[in-house]
Short mmCIF file of C-alpha atoms and ligand atoms in Angstrom, two decimals:
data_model
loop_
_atom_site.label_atom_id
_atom_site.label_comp_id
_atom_site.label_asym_id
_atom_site.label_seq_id
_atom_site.Cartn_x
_atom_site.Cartn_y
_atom_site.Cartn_z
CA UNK E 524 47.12 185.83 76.39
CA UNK E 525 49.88 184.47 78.80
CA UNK E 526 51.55 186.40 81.04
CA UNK E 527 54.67 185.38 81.39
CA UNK E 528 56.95 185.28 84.82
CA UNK E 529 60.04 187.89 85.18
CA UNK E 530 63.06 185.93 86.25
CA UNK E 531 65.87 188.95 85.90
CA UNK E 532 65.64 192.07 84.29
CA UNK E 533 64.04 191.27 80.61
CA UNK E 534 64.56 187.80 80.91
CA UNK E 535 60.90 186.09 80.94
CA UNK E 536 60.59 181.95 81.43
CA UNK E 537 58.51 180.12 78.22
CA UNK E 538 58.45 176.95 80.06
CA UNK E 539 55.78 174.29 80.79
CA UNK E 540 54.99 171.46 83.17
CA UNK E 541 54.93 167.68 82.26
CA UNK E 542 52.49 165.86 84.36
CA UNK E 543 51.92 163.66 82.15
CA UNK E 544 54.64 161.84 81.37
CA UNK E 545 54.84 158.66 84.08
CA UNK E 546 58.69 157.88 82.91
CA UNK E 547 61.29 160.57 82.37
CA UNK E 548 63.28 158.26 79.53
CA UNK E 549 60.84 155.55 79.58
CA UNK E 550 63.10 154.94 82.61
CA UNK E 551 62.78 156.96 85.75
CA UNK E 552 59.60 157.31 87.33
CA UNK E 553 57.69 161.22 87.89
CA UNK E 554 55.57 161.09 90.86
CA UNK E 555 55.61 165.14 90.71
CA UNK E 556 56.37 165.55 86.99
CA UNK E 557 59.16 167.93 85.36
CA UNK E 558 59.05 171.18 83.98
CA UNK E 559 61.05 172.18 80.92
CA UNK E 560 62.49 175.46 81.13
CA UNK E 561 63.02 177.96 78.94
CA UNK E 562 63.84 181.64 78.51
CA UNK E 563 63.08 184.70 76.87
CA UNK E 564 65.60 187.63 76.72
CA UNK E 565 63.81 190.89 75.45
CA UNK E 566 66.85 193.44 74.56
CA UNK E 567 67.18 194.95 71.48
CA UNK E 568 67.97 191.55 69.96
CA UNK E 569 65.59 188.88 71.12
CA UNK E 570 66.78 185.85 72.26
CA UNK E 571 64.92 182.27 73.70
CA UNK E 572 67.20 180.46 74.89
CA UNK E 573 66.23 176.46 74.55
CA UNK E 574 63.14 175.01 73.78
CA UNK E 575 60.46 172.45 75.15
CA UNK E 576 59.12 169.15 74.99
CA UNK E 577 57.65 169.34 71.07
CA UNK E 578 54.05 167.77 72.91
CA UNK E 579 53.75 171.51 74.77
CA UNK E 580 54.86 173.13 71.43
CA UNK E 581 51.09 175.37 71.27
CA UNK E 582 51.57 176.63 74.89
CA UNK E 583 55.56 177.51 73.82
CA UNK E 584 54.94 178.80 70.86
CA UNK E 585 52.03 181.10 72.51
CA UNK E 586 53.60 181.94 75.51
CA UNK E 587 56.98 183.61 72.77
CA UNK E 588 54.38 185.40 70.92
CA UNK E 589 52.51 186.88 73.98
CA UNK E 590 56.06 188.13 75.08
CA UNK E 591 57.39 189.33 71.57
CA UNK E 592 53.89 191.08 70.61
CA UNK E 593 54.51 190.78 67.11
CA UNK E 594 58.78 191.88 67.85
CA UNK E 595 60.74 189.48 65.65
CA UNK E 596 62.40 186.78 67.69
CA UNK E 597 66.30 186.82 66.74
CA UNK E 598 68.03 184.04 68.08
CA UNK E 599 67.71 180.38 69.58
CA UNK E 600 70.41 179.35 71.54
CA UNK E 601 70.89 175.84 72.18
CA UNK E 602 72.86 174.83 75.71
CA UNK E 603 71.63 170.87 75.39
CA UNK E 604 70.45 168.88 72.67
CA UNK E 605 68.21 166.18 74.29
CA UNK E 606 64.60 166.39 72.86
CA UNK E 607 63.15 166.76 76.14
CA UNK E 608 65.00 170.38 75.42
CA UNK E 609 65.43 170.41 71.73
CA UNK E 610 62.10 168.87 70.83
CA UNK E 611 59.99 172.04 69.46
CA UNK E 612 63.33 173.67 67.27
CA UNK E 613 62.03 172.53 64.07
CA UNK E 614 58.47 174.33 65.17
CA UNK E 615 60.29 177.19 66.17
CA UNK E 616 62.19 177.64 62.64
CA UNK E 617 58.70 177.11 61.30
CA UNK E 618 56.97 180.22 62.93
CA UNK E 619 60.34 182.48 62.94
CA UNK E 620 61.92 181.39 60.14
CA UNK E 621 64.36 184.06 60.53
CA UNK E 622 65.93 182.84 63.39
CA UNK E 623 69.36 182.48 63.91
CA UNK E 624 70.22 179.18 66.04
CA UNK E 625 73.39 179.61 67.82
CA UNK E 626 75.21 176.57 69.07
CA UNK E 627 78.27 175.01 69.37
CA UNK E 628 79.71 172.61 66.47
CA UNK E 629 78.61 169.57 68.19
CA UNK E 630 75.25 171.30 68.57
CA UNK E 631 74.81 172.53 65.10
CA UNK E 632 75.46 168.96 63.68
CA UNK E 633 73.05 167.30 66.26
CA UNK E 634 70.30 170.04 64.68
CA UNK E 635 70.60 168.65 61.66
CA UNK E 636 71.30 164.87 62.67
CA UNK E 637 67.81 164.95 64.73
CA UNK E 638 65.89 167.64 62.65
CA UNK E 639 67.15 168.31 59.36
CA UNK E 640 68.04 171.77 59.88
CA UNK E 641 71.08 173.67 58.50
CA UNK E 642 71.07 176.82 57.70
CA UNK E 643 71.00 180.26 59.11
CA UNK E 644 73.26 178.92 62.25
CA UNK E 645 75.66 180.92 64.17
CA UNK E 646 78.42 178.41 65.37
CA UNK E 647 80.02 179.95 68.56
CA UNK E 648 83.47 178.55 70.40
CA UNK E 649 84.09 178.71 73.94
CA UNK E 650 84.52 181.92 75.94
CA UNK E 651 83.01 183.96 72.43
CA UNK E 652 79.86 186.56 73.62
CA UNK E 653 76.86 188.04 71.79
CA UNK E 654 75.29 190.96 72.02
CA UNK E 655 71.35 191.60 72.23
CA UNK E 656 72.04 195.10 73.31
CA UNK E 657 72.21 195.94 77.20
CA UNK E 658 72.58 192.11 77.80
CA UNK E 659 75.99 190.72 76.76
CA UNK E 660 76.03 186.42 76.64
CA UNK E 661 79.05 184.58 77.56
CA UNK E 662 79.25 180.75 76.41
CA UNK E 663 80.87 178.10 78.31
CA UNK E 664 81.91 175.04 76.59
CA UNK E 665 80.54 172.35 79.29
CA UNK E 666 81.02 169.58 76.78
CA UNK E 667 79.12 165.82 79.25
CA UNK E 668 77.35 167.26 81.58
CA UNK E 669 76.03 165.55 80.22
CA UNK E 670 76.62 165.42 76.41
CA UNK E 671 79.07 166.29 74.33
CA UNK E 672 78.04 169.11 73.00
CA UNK E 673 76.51 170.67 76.36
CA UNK E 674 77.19 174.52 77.01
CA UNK E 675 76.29 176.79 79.40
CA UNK E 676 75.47 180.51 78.50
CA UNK E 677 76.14 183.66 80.91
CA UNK E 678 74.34 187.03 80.89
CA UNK E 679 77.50 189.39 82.00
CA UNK E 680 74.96 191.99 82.76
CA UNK E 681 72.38 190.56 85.19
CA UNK E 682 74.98 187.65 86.41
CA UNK E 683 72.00 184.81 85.02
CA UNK E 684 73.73 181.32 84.37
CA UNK E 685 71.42 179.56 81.87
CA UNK E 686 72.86 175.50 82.80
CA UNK E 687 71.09 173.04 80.69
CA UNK E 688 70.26 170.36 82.96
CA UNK E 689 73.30 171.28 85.36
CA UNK E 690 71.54 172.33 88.36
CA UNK E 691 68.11 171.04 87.37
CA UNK E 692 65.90 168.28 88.86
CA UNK E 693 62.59 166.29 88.69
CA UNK E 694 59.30 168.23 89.80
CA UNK E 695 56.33 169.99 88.66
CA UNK E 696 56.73 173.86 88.80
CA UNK E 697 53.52 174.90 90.86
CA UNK E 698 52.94 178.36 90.54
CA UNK E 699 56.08 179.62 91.34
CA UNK E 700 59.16 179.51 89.36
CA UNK E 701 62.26 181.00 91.64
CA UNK E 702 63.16 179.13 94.57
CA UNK E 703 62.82 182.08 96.67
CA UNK E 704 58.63 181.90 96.56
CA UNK E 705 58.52 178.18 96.95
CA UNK E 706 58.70 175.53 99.11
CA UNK E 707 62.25 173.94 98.38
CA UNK E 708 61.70 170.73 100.27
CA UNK E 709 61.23 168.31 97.87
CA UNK E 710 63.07 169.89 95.09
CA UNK E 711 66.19 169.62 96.75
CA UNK E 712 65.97 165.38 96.68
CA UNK E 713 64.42 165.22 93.48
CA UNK E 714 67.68 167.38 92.18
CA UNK E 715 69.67 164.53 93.60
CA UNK E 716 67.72 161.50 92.24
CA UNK E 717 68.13 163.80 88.88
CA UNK E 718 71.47 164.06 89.30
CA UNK E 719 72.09 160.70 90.09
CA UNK E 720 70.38 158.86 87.57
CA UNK E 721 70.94 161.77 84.42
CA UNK E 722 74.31 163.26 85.38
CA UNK E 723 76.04 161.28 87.50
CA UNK E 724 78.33 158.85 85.42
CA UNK E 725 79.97 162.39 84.69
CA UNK E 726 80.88 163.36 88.17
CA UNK E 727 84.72 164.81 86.46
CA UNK E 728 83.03 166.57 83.29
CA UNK E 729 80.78 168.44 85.56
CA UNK E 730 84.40 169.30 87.96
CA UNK E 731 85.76 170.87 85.16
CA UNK E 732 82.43 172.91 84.29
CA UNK E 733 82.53 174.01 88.09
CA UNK E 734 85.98 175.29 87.44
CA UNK E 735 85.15 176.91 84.80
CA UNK E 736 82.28 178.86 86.25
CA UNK E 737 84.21 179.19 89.18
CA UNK E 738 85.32 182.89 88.95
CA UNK E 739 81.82 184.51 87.75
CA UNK E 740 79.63 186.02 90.03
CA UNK E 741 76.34 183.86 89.83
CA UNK E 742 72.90 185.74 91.07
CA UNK E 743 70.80 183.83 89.36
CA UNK E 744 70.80 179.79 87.57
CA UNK E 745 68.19 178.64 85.41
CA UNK E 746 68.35 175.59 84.57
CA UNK E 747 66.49 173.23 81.82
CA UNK E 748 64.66 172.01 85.21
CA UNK E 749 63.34 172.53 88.43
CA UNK E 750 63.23 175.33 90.14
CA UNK E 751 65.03 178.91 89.15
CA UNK E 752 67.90 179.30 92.09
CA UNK E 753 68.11 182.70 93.39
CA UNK E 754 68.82 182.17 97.38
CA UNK E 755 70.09 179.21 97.10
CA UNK E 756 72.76 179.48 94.25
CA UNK E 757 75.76 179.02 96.59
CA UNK E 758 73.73 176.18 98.29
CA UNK E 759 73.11 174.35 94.95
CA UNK E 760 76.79 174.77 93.32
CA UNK E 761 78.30 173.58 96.70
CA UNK E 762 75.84 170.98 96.51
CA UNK E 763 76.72 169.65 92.78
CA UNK E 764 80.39 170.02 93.81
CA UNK E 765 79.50 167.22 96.28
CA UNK E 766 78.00 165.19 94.15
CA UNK E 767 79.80 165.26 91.62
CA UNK E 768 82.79 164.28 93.81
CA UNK E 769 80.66 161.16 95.15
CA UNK E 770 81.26 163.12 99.07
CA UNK E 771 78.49 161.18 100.92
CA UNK E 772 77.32 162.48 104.17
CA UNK E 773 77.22 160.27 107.15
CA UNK E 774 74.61 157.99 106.56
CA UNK E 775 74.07 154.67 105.42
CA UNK E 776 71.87 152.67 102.52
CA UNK E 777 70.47 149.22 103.03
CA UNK E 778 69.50 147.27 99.76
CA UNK E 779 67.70 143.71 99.93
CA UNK E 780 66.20 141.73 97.84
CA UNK E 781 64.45 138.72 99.45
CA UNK E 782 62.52 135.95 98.65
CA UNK E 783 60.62 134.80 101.93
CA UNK E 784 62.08 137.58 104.31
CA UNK E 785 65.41 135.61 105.77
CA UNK E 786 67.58 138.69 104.05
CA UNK E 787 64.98 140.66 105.09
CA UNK E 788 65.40 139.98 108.25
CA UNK E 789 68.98 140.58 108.18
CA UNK E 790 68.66 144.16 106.58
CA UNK E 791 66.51 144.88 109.84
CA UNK E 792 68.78 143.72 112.27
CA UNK E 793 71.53 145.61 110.35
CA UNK E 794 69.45 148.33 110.52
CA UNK E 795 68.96 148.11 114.57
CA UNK E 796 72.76 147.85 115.05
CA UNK E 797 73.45 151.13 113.13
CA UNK E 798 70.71 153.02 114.91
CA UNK E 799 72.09 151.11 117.87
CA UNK E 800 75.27 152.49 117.00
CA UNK E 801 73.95 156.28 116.85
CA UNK E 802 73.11 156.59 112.92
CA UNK E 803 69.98 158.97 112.64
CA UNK E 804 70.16 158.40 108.76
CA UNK E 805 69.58 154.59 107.78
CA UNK E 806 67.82 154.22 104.47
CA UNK E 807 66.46 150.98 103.79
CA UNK E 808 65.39 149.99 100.53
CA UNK E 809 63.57 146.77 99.10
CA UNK E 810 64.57 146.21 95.67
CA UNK E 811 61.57 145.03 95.36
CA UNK E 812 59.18 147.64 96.08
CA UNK E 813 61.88 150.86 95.97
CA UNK E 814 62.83 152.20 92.10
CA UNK E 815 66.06 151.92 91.43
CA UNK E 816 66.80 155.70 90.71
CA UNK E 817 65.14 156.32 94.58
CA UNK E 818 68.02 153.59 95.53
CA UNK E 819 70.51 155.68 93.57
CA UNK E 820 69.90 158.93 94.62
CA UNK E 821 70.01 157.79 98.38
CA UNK E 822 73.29 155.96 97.32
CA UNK E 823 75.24 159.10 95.96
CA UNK E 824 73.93 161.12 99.21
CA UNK E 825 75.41 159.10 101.97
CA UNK E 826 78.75 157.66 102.95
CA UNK E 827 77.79 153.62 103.65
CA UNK E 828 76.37 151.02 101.57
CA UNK E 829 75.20 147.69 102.74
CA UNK E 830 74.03 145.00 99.77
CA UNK E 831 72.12 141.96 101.10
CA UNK E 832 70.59 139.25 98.89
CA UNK E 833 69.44 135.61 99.16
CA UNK E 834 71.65 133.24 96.21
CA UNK E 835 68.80 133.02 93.64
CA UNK E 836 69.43 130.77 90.34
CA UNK E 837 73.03 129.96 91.83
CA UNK E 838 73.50 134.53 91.53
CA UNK E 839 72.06 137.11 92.93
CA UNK E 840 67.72 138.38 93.41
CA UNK E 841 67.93 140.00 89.75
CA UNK E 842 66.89 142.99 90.82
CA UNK E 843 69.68 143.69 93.38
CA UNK E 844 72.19 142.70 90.20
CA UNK E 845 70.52 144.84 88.12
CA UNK E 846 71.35 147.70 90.88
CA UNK E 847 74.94 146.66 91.55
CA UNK E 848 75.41 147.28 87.49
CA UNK E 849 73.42 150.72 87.77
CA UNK E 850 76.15 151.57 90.62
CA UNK E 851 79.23 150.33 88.41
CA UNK E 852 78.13 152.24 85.37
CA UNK E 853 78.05 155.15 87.41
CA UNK E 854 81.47 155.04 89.06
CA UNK E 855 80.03 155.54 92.26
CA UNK E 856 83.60 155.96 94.50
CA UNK E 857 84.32 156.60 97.81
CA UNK E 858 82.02 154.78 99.88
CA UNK E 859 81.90 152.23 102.93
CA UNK E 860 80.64 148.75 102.09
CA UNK E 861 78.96 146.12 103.61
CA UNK E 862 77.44 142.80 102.77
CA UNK E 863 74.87 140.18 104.00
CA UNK E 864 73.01 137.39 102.61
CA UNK E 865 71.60 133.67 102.62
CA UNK E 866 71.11 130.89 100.81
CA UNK E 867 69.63 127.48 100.70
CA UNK E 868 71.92 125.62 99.45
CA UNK E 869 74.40 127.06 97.46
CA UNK E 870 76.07 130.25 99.24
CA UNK E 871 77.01 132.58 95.53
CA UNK E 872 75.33 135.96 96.58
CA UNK E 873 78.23 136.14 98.70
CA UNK E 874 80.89 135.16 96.22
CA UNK E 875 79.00 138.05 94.19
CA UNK E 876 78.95 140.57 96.59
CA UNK E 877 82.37 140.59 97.65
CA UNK E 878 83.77 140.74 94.50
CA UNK E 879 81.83 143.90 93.65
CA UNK E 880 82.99 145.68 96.65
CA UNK E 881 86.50 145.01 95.10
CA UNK E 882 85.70 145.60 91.71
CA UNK E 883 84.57 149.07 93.13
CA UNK E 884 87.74 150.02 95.50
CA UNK E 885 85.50 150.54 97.82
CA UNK E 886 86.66 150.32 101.87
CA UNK E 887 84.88 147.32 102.77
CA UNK E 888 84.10 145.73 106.09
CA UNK E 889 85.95 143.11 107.47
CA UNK E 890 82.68 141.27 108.66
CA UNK E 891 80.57 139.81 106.15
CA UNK E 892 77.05 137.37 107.20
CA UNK E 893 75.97 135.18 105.20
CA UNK E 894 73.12 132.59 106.75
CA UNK E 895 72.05 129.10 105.69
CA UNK E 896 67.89 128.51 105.39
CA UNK E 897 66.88 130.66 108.25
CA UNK E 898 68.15 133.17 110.47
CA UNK E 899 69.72 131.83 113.53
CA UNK E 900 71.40 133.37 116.87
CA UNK E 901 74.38 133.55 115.77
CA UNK E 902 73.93 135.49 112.42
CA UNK E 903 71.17 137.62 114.29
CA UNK E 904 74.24 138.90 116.31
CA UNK E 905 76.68 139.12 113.25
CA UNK E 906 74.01 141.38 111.58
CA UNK E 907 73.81 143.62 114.70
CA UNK E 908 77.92 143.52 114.84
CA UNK E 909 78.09 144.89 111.18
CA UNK E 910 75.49 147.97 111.60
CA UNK E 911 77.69 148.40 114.77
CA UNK E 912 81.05 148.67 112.45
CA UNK E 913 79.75 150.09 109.64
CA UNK E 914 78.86 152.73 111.94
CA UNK E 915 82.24 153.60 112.52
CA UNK E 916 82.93 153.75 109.27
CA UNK E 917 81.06 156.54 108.16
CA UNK E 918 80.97 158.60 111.47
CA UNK E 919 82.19 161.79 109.94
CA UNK E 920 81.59 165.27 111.41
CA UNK E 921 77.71 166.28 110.94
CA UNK E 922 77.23 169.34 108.63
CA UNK E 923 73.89 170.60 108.61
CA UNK E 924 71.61 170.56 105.77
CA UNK E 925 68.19 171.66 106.37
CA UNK E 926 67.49 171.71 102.76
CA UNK E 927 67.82 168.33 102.09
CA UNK E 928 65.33 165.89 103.39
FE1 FEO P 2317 66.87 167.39 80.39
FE2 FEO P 2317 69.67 165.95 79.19
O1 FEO P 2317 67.93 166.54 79.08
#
């Protein structure tokens, strides 16, 4: 009964849309959901190339048979072994139990370690191929990116790159599945908050996947997520180059936390002085009322980072040191730092603050504000002064990206 969408030449997509699921992780909020993608090559061999979610497993399962029509379905190869991708395998050896799953070694013992399977595996190394007939697969050893046992596969004959979650981001497919028939607004900044929150402690791993992949001709990527790039596949592997080598564009982050607005205050007037200063992109961001993988994202987009918190419980607002680890686990390098705070009594956020900027070799301003009680004149002006210099910091030459909002 389904009729399934043509991606390339015989290659079909299987998946479905979560928009259900109100935490990718338990973690990272969906406002727009996620699609898990998957693929169906029909050659002379059959091959589906990852699964689903195992809570869409009837839709999966039905859209395979309405493309095989009673065909036999040959193998399952596995690029990633999260559940979100791996989670209907055991269903799929259950109503094709002559399927062959092909993986790497890592893969094949992760099969077994999550689902008890063993047999009837074909274990592949890097750089070996397959053969469904006019189609000829390639597999690229991408090991985190963000795994260990991640892979990419490559269809030599239409030029498809099948990426795992390389490539992929947060969002609801809504009707359309290639980029080229939707509207890529919002797909583009949902890629980055996936990449920043999923991907991007492994900013070198996914280097040396680029370089690997460098050489092939690309037409096509589909990815575990998001939209199916077609148009925009040099746009998207220049993009995950910059990412993935923490190159912010000019622009700078504010994050507060505040108790009864006096650091609030001081992120505004920071704000003001960067505008001031000629800064079209200032993101602020309330720790309070912004998710930290929104923060994050914004973070591994642009150049300058300003951190601003009250002392609270002789540290910092929790939330705001909750963030600062998020950043450090990451490795985020590379950018221009700032700092601002207050205190009541005892002056610590700053203490904190200055030590992280070290911690992270980041270039750091030379002016830092820090305010007792509430905001006077002269830390009003000190707050417009650092937007000012930070300003300078990150003034790099404007490149243009209309696709990312
Ligand atoms: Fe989309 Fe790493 O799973």
């Amino acid at each position: 009964m389904f009729k399934n969408q043509l991606v390339a030449n015989d290659i079909y997509y299987v998946g479905v849309n979560d928009r259900n699921k109100f935490k990718f992780e338990n973690s990272i909020p969906l406002p727009k959901g996620v699609s898990y993608n998957a693929y169906l090559i029909m050659d002379e061999k059959t091959a589906l190339v990852d699964t689903v979610d195992v809570a869409f497993g009837d839709v999966f399962i039905g859209k395979i048979q309405s493309q095989l029509k009673g065909r036999k379905l040959d193998y399952l190869i596995i690029n990633h072994m999260e559940p979100d991708h791996s989670g209907s395998i055991r269903l799929i050896r259950q109503y094709f139990p002559e399927i062959v799953i092909v993986g790497n070694n890592k893969t094949l013992s992760m099969v077994e370690g999550f689902y008890g399977i063993s047999g009837n595996t074909l274990e592949i190394k890097d750089g070996e191929k397959l053969h469904l007939g006019v189609h000829v697969l390639q597999f690229y050893l991408t090991p985190m990116v963000h795994w260990p046992e991640t892979m990419m596969t490559f269809d030599e004959t239409d030029k498809v790159l099948f990426s795992g979650d390389a490539f992929g981001g947060f969002g609801t497919l809504d009707g359309a599945v290639l980029d080229v028939n939707m509207n890529m607004n919002r797909y583009w900044n949902e890629l980055a908050r996936y990449y920043a929150n999923i991907v991007g402690k492994y900013g070198n791993p996914v280097q040396k996947a680029l370089a690997k992949l460098k050489n092939l001709e690309i037409n096509v990527i589909c990815s575990t997520h998001g939209p199916i790039w077609t148009e925009h596949v040099p746009a998207v592997v220049d993009y995950y180059d910059r990412l993935s080598r923490f190159e912010g564009r000019e622009g700078v982050v504010i994050v507060y936390g505040s108790m009864y607005g006096n650091t609030e205050l001081m992120a505004e007037t920071v704000a003001q002085g960067l505008s001031e200063a000629g800064i079209t992109k200032v993101i602020v961001h309330n720790v309070a009322t912004s998710d930290a993988s929104f923060i994050l994202r914004d973070i591994f987009k642009y150049r300058g980072l300003i951190i601003g918190s009250p002392t609270y419980c002789n540290e910092l607002v929790p939330d705001v040191e909750s963030l600062l680890h998020k950043i450090e686990l990451r490795g985020v390098r590379n950018r221009a730092y700032g700092h601002f705070g207050s205190y009541t009594w005892a002056d610590n956020s700053l203490k904190r603050l200055v030590g992280f900027g070290e911690k992270m070799k980041w270039k750091t301003l030379d002016i830092s504000v820090t305010e007792k009680q509430g905001v006077k004149a002269d830390a009003y002006n000190a707050c417009l002064e650092l937007g000012r210099q930070m300003a300078e910091l990150v003034r790099i030459p404007i490149i243009e990206e209309p696709h990312c909002v």
